[in-house]
Protein backbone atom coordinates (compact mmCIF):
# COMPACT_ATOMS: atom_id res chain seq x y z
CA UNK A 1 0.00 0.00 0.00
CA UNK A 2 1.42 3.38 -0.94
CA UNK A 3 1.67 6.14 1.62
CA UNK A 4 -1.43 8.35 1.97
CA UNK A 5 0.64 11.44 1.07
CA UNK A 6 1.34 9.81 -2.32
CA UNK A 7 -2.41 9.84 -3.09
CA UNK A 8 -2.72 13.63 -2.79
CA UNK A 9 -4.30 15.31 -5.80
CA UNK A 10 -4.80 19.03 -6.17
CA UNK A 11 -8.45 19.73 -7.01
CA UNK A 12 -8.45 23.53 -7.14
CA UNK A 13 -6.06 26.45 -6.76
CA UNK A 14 -7.43 29.93 -6.04
CA UNK A 15 -5.13 32.90 -6.52
CA UNK A 16 -5.53 36.65 -6.77
CA UNK A 17 -3.79 39.43 -8.61
CA UNK A 18 -4.55 42.88 -9.91
CA UNK A 19 -3.72 45.19 -12.77
CA UNK A 20 -3.76 48.38 -10.70
CA UNK A 21 -6.49 50.23 -12.54
CA UNK A 22 -10.26 50.37 -12.83
CA UNK A 23 -11.94 48.50 -15.67
CA UNK A 24 -15.11 49.15 -17.63
CA UNK A 25 -16.62 45.67 -17.35
CA UNK A 26 -19.49 46.43 -19.74
CA UNK A 27 -17.03 47.38 -22.50
CA UNK A 28 -14.74 44.48 -21.61
CA UNK A 29 -17.65 42.01 -21.82
CA UNK A 30 -18.36 43.26 -25.35
CA UNK A 31 -14.71 43.25 -26.47
CA UNK A 32 -13.63 39.94 -24.90
CA UNK A 33 -15.21 37.01 -26.77
CA UNK A 34 -16.54 34.35 -24.41
CA UNK A 35 -16.72 36.63 -21.38
CA UNK A 36 -19.77 36.34 -19.12
CA UNK A 37 -20.98 39.48 -17.38
CA UNK A 38 -24.31 39.65 -15.61
CA UNK A 39 -24.06 42.31 -12.90
CA UNK A 40 -27.50 41.40 -11.53
CA UNK A 41 -26.13 37.99 -10.51
CA UNK A 42 -22.44 38.66 -9.84
CA UNK A 43 -20.40 41.91 -9.76
CA UNK A 44 -17.46 40.51 -11.73
CA UNK A 45 -16.88 39.47 -15.30
CA UNK A 46 -16.13 35.74 -15.71
CA UNK A 47 -13.63 34.68 -18.36
CA UNK A 48 -12.80 30.99 -18.80
CA UNK A 49 -9.60 29.63 -20.28
CA UNK A 50 -9.65 26.16 -21.83
CA UNK A 51 -5.95 25.26 -21.75
CA UNK A 52 -5.30 25.30 -18.85
CA UNK A 53 -8.89 25.00 -17.66
CA UNK A 54 -9.55 27.86 -15.22
CA UNK A 55 -11.89 30.77 -14.65
CA UNK A 56 -10.89 34.36 -14.00
CA UNK A 57 -13.22 36.61 -12.05
CA UNK A 58 -12.37 40.12 -13.19
CA UNK A 59 -13.66 42.97 -11.05
CA UNK A 60 -14.19 46.66 -11.81
CA UNK A 61 -11.38 47.56 -9.35
CA UNK A 62 -8.86 45.72 -11.54
CA UNK A 63 -8.58 42.84 -9.09
CA UNK A 64 -8.63 39.37 -10.65
CA UNK A 65 -9.30 36.05 -8.91
CA UNK A 66 -8.32 32.88 -10.75
CA UNK A 67 -10.08 29.68 -9.71
CA UNK A 68 -10.48 26.14 -10.99
CA UNK A 69 -6.83 25.58 -11.90
CA UNK A 70 -5.27 22.23 -10.96
CA UNK A 71 -1.79 23.60 -10.19
CA UNK A 72 0.01 26.82 -9.34
CA UNK A 73 1.67 26.68 -12.77
CA UNK A 74 -1.78 26.47 -14.39
CA UNK A 75 -2.85 29.59 -12.45
CA UNK A 76 0.13 31.49 -13.86
CA UNK A 77 -0.51 30.18 -17.39
CA UNK A 78 -4.22 31.09 -17.25
CA UNK A 79 -3.46 34.57 -15.90
CA UNK A 80 -0.79 35.10 -18.57
CA UNK A 81 -3.47 34.35 -21.21
CA UNK A 82 -5.83 36.85 -19.58
CA UNK A 83 -3.14 39.51 -19.23
CA UNK A 84 -2.34 39.01 -22.94
CA UNK A 85 -6.01 39.42 -23.92
CA UNK A 86 -6.24 42.62 -21.85
CA UNK A 87 -3.05 43.98 -23.46
CA UNK A 88 -4.48 43.13 -26.91
CA UNK A 89 -7.46 45.34 -26.02
CA UNK A 90 -5.11 48.23 -25.19
CA UNK A 91 -5.34 47.84 -21.42
CA UNK A 92 -1.89 48.32 -19.90
CA UNK A 93 -0.82 45.38 -17.74
CA UNK A 94 2.66 45.26 -16.21
CA UNK A 95 4.90 42.39 -17.31
CA UNK A 96 4.57 40.20 -14.21
CA UNK A 97 1.84 41.30 -11.81
CA UNK A 98 2.18 39.75 -8.36
CA UNK A 99 0.04 36.63 -7.97
CA UNK A 100 -0.92 35.46 -4.46
CA UNK A 101 -2.17 31.93 -3.82
CA UNK A 102 -5.18 32.19 -1.51
CA UNK A 103 -6.24 28.55 -1.21
CA UNK A 104 -5.27 25.11 -2.45
CA UNK A 105 -7.89 22.36 -2.19
CA UNK A 106 -6.51 18.81 -2.32
CA UNK A 107 -7.85 15.32 -1.79
CA UNK A 108 -6.20 12.14 -0.58
CA UNK A 109 -7.02 8.59 0.47
CA UNK A 110 -5.76 7.37 3.85
CA UNK A 111 -6.25 3.78 2.70
CA UNK A 112 -8.34 2.77 5.73
CA UNK A 113 -11.95 3.31 6.73
CA UNK A 114 -12.38 5.65 9.69
CA UNK A 115 -14.62 5.60 12.76
CA UNK A 116 -15.63 9.26 12.73
CA UNK A 117 -17.45 9.09 16.09
CA UNK A 118 -14.29 7.86 17.83
CA UNK A 119 -12.16 10.38 15.90
CA UNK A 120 -14.41 13.29 16.92
CA UNK A 121 -13.69 12.52 20.57
CA UNK A 122 -10.04 11.52 20.10
CA UNK A 123 -9.04 14.59 18.08
CA UNK A 124 -10.52 16.92 20.70
CA UNK A 125 -13.90 18.55 20.48
CA UNK A 126 -12.44 22.07 20.37
CA UNK A 127 -10.86 21.42 16.93
CA UNK A 128 -13.64 19.22 15.50
CA UNK A 129 -17.09 19.69 14.02
CA UNK A 130 -18.99 16.48 13.44
CA UNK A 131 -22.73 16.45 12.90
CA UNK A 132 -23.47 13.41 10.70
CA UNK A 133 -27.13 14.46 10.38
CA UNK A 134 -25.96 17.68 8.69
CA UNK A 135 -22.83 16.56 6.80
CA UNK A 136 -21.26 13.10 6.47
CA UNK A 137 -17.69 14.29 7.08
CA UNK A 138 -15.78 15.27 10.18
CA UNK A 139 -14.32 18.79 9.98
CA UNK A 140 -10.92 19.05 11.69
CA UNK A 141 -9.19 22.42 12.04
CA UNK A 142 -5.44 21.90 12.14
CA UNK A 143 -3.08 24.56 13.52
CA UNK A 144 0.14 23.56 11.76
CA UNK A 145 -0.14 23.72 8.83
CA UNK A 146 -3.15 25.99 9.13
CA UNK A 147 -5.65 23.98 7.09
CA UNK A 148 -9.08 22.39 7.45
CA UNK A 149 -9.34 18.67 6.81
CA UNK A 150 -12.62 16.98 5.96
CA UNK A 151 -12.41 13.31 6.94
CA UNK A 152 -14.91 10.76 5.63
CA UNK A 153 -15.71 7.26 6.87
CA UNK A 154 -14.31 5.83 3.61
CA UNK A 155 -10.84 7.12 4.52
CA UNK A 156 -10.97 9.81 1.88
CA UNK A 157 -9.96 13.31 2.99
CA UNK A 158 -10.19 16.83 1.56
CA UNK A 159 -7.63 19.42 2.65
CA UNK A 160 -8.52 23.08 2.20
CA UNK A 161 -6.97 26.37 3.24
CA UNK A 162 -3.40 25.52 2.26
CA UNK A 163 -1.25 28.18 0.65
CA UNK A 164 1.46 25.83 -0.67
CA UNK A 165 1.47 22.36 -2.18
CA UNK A 166 3.53 21.16 0.81
CA UNK A 167 0.73 22.16 3.23
CA UNK A 168 -1.41 19.23 2.00
CA UNK A 169 1.44 16.73 2.40
CA UNK A 170 2.26 17.99 5.89
CA UNK A 171 -1.43 17.91 6.87
CA UNK A 172 -1.93 14.33 5.63
CA UNK A 173 1.21 13.14 7.42
CA UNK A 174 0.11 14.86 10.65
CA UNK A 175 -3.46 13.52 10.55
CA UNK A 176 -2.27 9.97 9.79
CA UNK A 177 0.19 10.16 12.73
CA UNK A 178 -2.53 11.56 15.00
CA UNK A 179 -5.09 8.90 14.01
CA UNK A 180 -2.45 6.22 14.46
CA UNK A 181 -1.55 7.55 17.94
CA UNK A 182 -5.22 7.26 18.85
CA UNK A 183 -5.21 3.61 17.68
CA UNK A 184 -7.94 4.39 15.14
CA UNK A 185 -6.10 3.69 11.88
CA UNK A 186 -7.31 0.52 10.19
Tab-separated table of C-alpha atoms in Angstrom:
chain	number	residue	atom	x	y	z
A	1	UNK	CA	0.000	0.000	0.000
A	2	UNK	CA	1.418	3.383	-0.944
A	3	UNK	CA	1.673	6.142	1.621
A	4	UNK	CA	-1.433	8.348	1.972
A	5	UNK	CA	0.636	11.436	1.070
A	6	UNK	CA	1.335	9.810	-2.320
A	7	UNK	CA	-2.408	9.837	-3.086
A	8	UNK	CA	-2.723	13.628	-2.788
A	9	UNK	CA	-4.300	15.310	-5.801
A	10	UNK	CA	-4.802	19.032	-6.170
A	11	UNK	CA	-8.447	19.728	-7.014
A	12	UNK	CA	-8.453	23.533	-7.142
A	13	UNK	CA	-6.057	26.449	-6.757
A	14	UNK	CA	-7.427	29.929	-6.040
A	15	UNK	CA	-5.127	32.903	-6.523
A	16	UNK	CA	-5.528	36.652	-6.765
A	17	UNK	CA	-3.785	39.434	-8.605
A	18	UNK	CA	-4.552	42.876	-9.915
A	19	UNK	CA	-3.723	45.190	-12.771
A	20	UNK	CA	-3.761	48.377	-10.704
A	21	UNK	CA	-6.493	50.225	-12.544
A	22	UNK	CA	-10.263	50.369	-12.825
A	23	UNK	CA	-11.942	48.497	-15.669
A	24	UNK	CA	-15.115	49.148	-17.630
A	25	UNK	CA	-16.619	45.673	-17.354
A	26	UNK	CA	-19.493	46.428	-19.737
A	27	UNK	CA	-17.035	47.381	-22.497
A	28	UNK	CA	-14.744	44.480	-21.608
A	29	UNK	CA	-17.650	42.010	-21.823
A	30	UNK	CA	-18.360	43.263	-25.345
A	31	UNK	CA	-14.708	43.250	-26.468
A	32	UNK	CA	-13.631	39.943	-24.899
A	33	UNK	CA	-15.207	37.012	-26.773
A	34	UNK	CA	-16.545	34.348	-24.414
A	35	UNK	CA	-16.723	36.633	-21.378
A	36	UNK	CA	-19.770	36.344	-19.117
A	37	UNK	CA	-20.985	39.481	-17.383
A	38	UNK	CA	-24.312	39.648	-15.613
A	39	UNK	CA	-24.061	42.311	-12.896
A	40	UNK	CA	-27.504	41.401	-11.526
A	41	UNK	CA	-26.135	37.987	-10.514
A	42	UNK	CA	-22.437	38.664	-9.835
A	43	UNK	CA	-20.403	41.911	-9.757
A	44	UNK	CA	-17.465	40.509	-11.728
A	45	UNK	CA	-16.876	39.470	-15.302
A	46	UNK	CA	-16.128	35.744	-15.714
A	47	UNK	CA	-13.630	34.676	-18.359
A	48	UNK	CA	-12.799	30.989	-18.797
A	49	UNK	CA	-9.602	29.625	-20.283
A	50	UNK	CA	-9.646	26.157	-21.830
A	51	UNK	CA	-5.955	25.262	-21.751
A	52	UNK	CA	-5.305	25.298	-18.854
A	53	UNK	CA	-8.892	25.004	-17.657
A	54	UNK	CA	-9.549	27.864	-15.220
A	55	UNK	CA	-11.891	30.775	-14.646
A	56	UNK	CA	-10.892	34.357	-13.997
A	57	UNK	CA	-13.222	36.608	-12.051
A	58	UNK	CA	-12.371	40.118	-13.190
A	59	UNK	CA	-13.656	42.973	-11.047
A	60	UNK	CA	-14.194	46.662	-11.809
A	61	UNK	CA	-11.380	47.558	-9.354
A	62	UNK	CA	-8.863	45.718	-11.545
A	63	UNK	CA	-8.583	42.836	-9.088
A	64	UNK	CA	-8.630	39.373	-10.645
A	65	UNK	CA	-9.299	36.049	-8.914
A	66	UNK	CA	-8.320	32.880	-10.746
A	67	UNK	CA	-10.077	29.684	-9.706
A	68	UNK	CA	-10.479	26.141	-10.985
A	69	UNK	CA	-6.833	25.576	-11.896
A	70	UNK	CA	-5.266	22.234	-10.962
A	71	UNK	CA	-1.790	23.601	-10.194
A	72	UNK	CA	0.014	26.815	-9.345
A	73	UNK	CA	1.671	26.678	-12.774
A	74	UNK	CA	-1.779	26.473	-14.393
A	75	UNK	CA	-2.847	29.590	-12.449
A	76	UNK	CA	0.129	31.493	-13.864
A	77	UNK	CA	-0.505	30.181	-17.388
A	78	UNK	CA	-4.221	31.093	-17.253
A	79	UNK	CA	-3.464	34.567	-15.895
A	80	UNK	CA	-0.792	35.095	-18.574
A	81	UNK	CA	-3.469	34.349	-21.214
A	82	UNK	CA	-5.830	36.848	-19.580
A	83	UNK	CA	-3.140	39.510	-19.232
A	84	UNK	CA	-2.343	39.011	-22.935
A	85	UNK	CA	-6.010	39.416	-23.921
A	86	UNK	CA	-6.243	42.617	-21.855
A	87	UNK	CA	-3.054	43.984	-23.457
A	88	UNK	CA	-4.477	43.131	-26.905
A	89	UNK	CA	-7.463	45.341	-26.023
A	90	UNK	CA	-5.111	48.231	-25.193
A	91	UNK	CA	-5.345	47.842	-21.424
A	92	UNK	CA	-1.885	48.325	-19.899
A	93	UNK	CA	-0.820	45.382	-17.739
A	94	UNK	CA	2.662	45.262	-16.212
A	95	UNK	CA	4.901	42.392	-17.307
A	96	UNK	CA	4.573	40.204	-14.209
A	97	UNK	CA	1.841	41.301	-11.811
A	98	UNK	CA	2.182	39.754	-8.361
A	99	UNK	CA	0.036	36.628	-7.971
A	100	UNK	CA	-0.920	35.455	-4.458
A	101	UNK	CA	-2.168	31.930	-3.825
A	102	UNK	CA	-5.182	32.194	-1.513
A	103	UNK	CA	-6.240	28.553	-1.212
A	104	UNK	CA	-5.272	25.109	-2.449
A	105	UNK	CA	-7.886	22.360	-2.193
A	106	UNK	CA	-6.508	18.807	-2.319
A	107	UNK	CA	-7.852	15.315	-1.795
A	108	UNK	CA	-6.195	12.136	-0.582
A	109	UNK	CA	-7.018	8.591	0.471
A	110	UNK	CA	-5.759	7.369	3.849
A	111	UNK	CA	-6.245	3.785	2.698
A	112	UNK	CA	-8.345	2.769	5.726
A	113	UNK	CA	-11.950	3.313	6.731
A	114	UNK	CA	-12.384	5.645	9.693
A	115	UNK	CA	-14.618	5.603	12.765
A	116	UNK	CA	-15.630	9.256	12.734
A	117	UNK	CA	-17.451	9.086	16.089
A	118	UNK	CA	-14.287	7.857	17.826
A	119	UNK	CA	-12.161	10.382	15.903
A	120	UNK	CA	-14.406	13.292	16.918
A	121	UNK	CA	-13.686	12.520	20.567
A	122	UNK	CA	-10.038	11.523	20.103
A	123	UNK	CA	-9.037	14.594	18.079
A	124	UNK	CA	-10.523	16.917	20.697
A	125	UNK	CA	-13.903	18.547	20.477
A	126	UNK	CA	-12.436	22.072	20.368
A	127	UNK	CA	-10.864	21.420	16.929
A	128	UNK	CA	-13.636	19.223	15.503
A	129	UNK	CA	-17.094	19.691	14.022
A	130	UNK	CA	-18.992	16.476	13.439
A	131	UNK	CA	-22.730	16.446	12.898
A	132	UNK	CA	-23.467	13.411	10.702
A	133	UNK	CA	-27.133	14.458	10.383
A	134	UNK	CA	-25.962	17.675	8.689
A	135	UNK	CA	-22.828	16.560	6.796
A	136	UNK	CA	-21.261	13.096	6.468
A	137	UNK	CA	-17.695	14.287	7.080
A	138	UNK	CA	-15.777	15.268	10.179
A	139	UNK	CA	-14.323	18.791	9.977
A	140	UNK	CA	-10.922	19.053	11.691
A	141	UNK	CA	-9.189	22.415	12.040
A	142	UNK	CA	-5.441	21.901	12.138
A	143	UNK	CA	-3.078	24.556	13.518
A	144	UNK	CA	0.138	23.558	11.761
A	145	UNK	CA	-0.138	23.715	8.825
A	146	UNK	CA	-3.148	25.993	9.126
A	147	UNK	CA	-5.655	23.977	7.093
A	148	UNK	CA	-9.075	22.393	7.448
A	149	UNK	CA	-9.342	18.665	6.806
A	150	UNK	CA	-12.622	16.982	5.964
A	151	UNK	CA	-12.405	13.306	6.941
A	152	UNK	CA	-14.908	10.763	5.632
A	153	UNK	CA	-15.706	7.263	6.866
A	154	UNK	CA	-14.310	5.830	3.610
A	155	UNK	CA	-10.843	7.116	4.525
A	156	UNK	CA	-10.972	9.812	1.879
A	157	UNK	CA	-9.964	13.310	2.990
A	158	UNK	CA	-10.187	16.830	1.564
A	159	UNK	CA	-7.626	19.418	2.646
A	160	UNK	CA	-8.517	23.082	2.199
A	161	UNK	CA	-6.968	26.369	3.238
A	162	UNK	CA	-3.400	25.517	2.260
A	163	UNK	CA	-1.254	28.180	0.649
A	164	UNK	CA	1.458	25.834	-0.670
A	165	UNK	CA	1.467	22.356	-2.180
A	166	UNK	CA	3.527	21.164	0.808
A	167	UNK	CA	0.731	22.164	3.226
A	168	UNK	CA	-1.409	19.233	2.003
A	169	UNK	CA	1.438	16.725	2.399
A	170	UNK	CA	2.263	17.986	5.890
A	171	UNK	CA	-1.428	17.907	6.868
A	172	UNK	CA	-1.930	14.334	5.634
A	173	UNK	CA	1.210	13.139	7.423
A	174	UNK	CA	0.108	14.861	10.654
A	175	UNK	CA	-3.457	13.523	10.547
A	176	UNK	CA	-2.273	9.970	9.795
A	177	UNK	CA	0.186	10.162	12.727
A	178	UNK	CA	-2.531	11.559	14.997
A	179	UNK	CA	-5.090	8.897	14.011
A	180	UNK	CA	-2.447	6.215	14.459
A	181	UNK	CA	-1.546	7.547	17.944
A	182	UNK	CA	-5.223	7.256	18.853
A	183	UNK	CA	-5.213	3.614	17.682
A	184	UNK	CA	-7.941	4.394	15.144
A	185	UNK	CA	-6.100	3.687	11.877
A	186	UNK	CA	-7.309	0.519	10.187
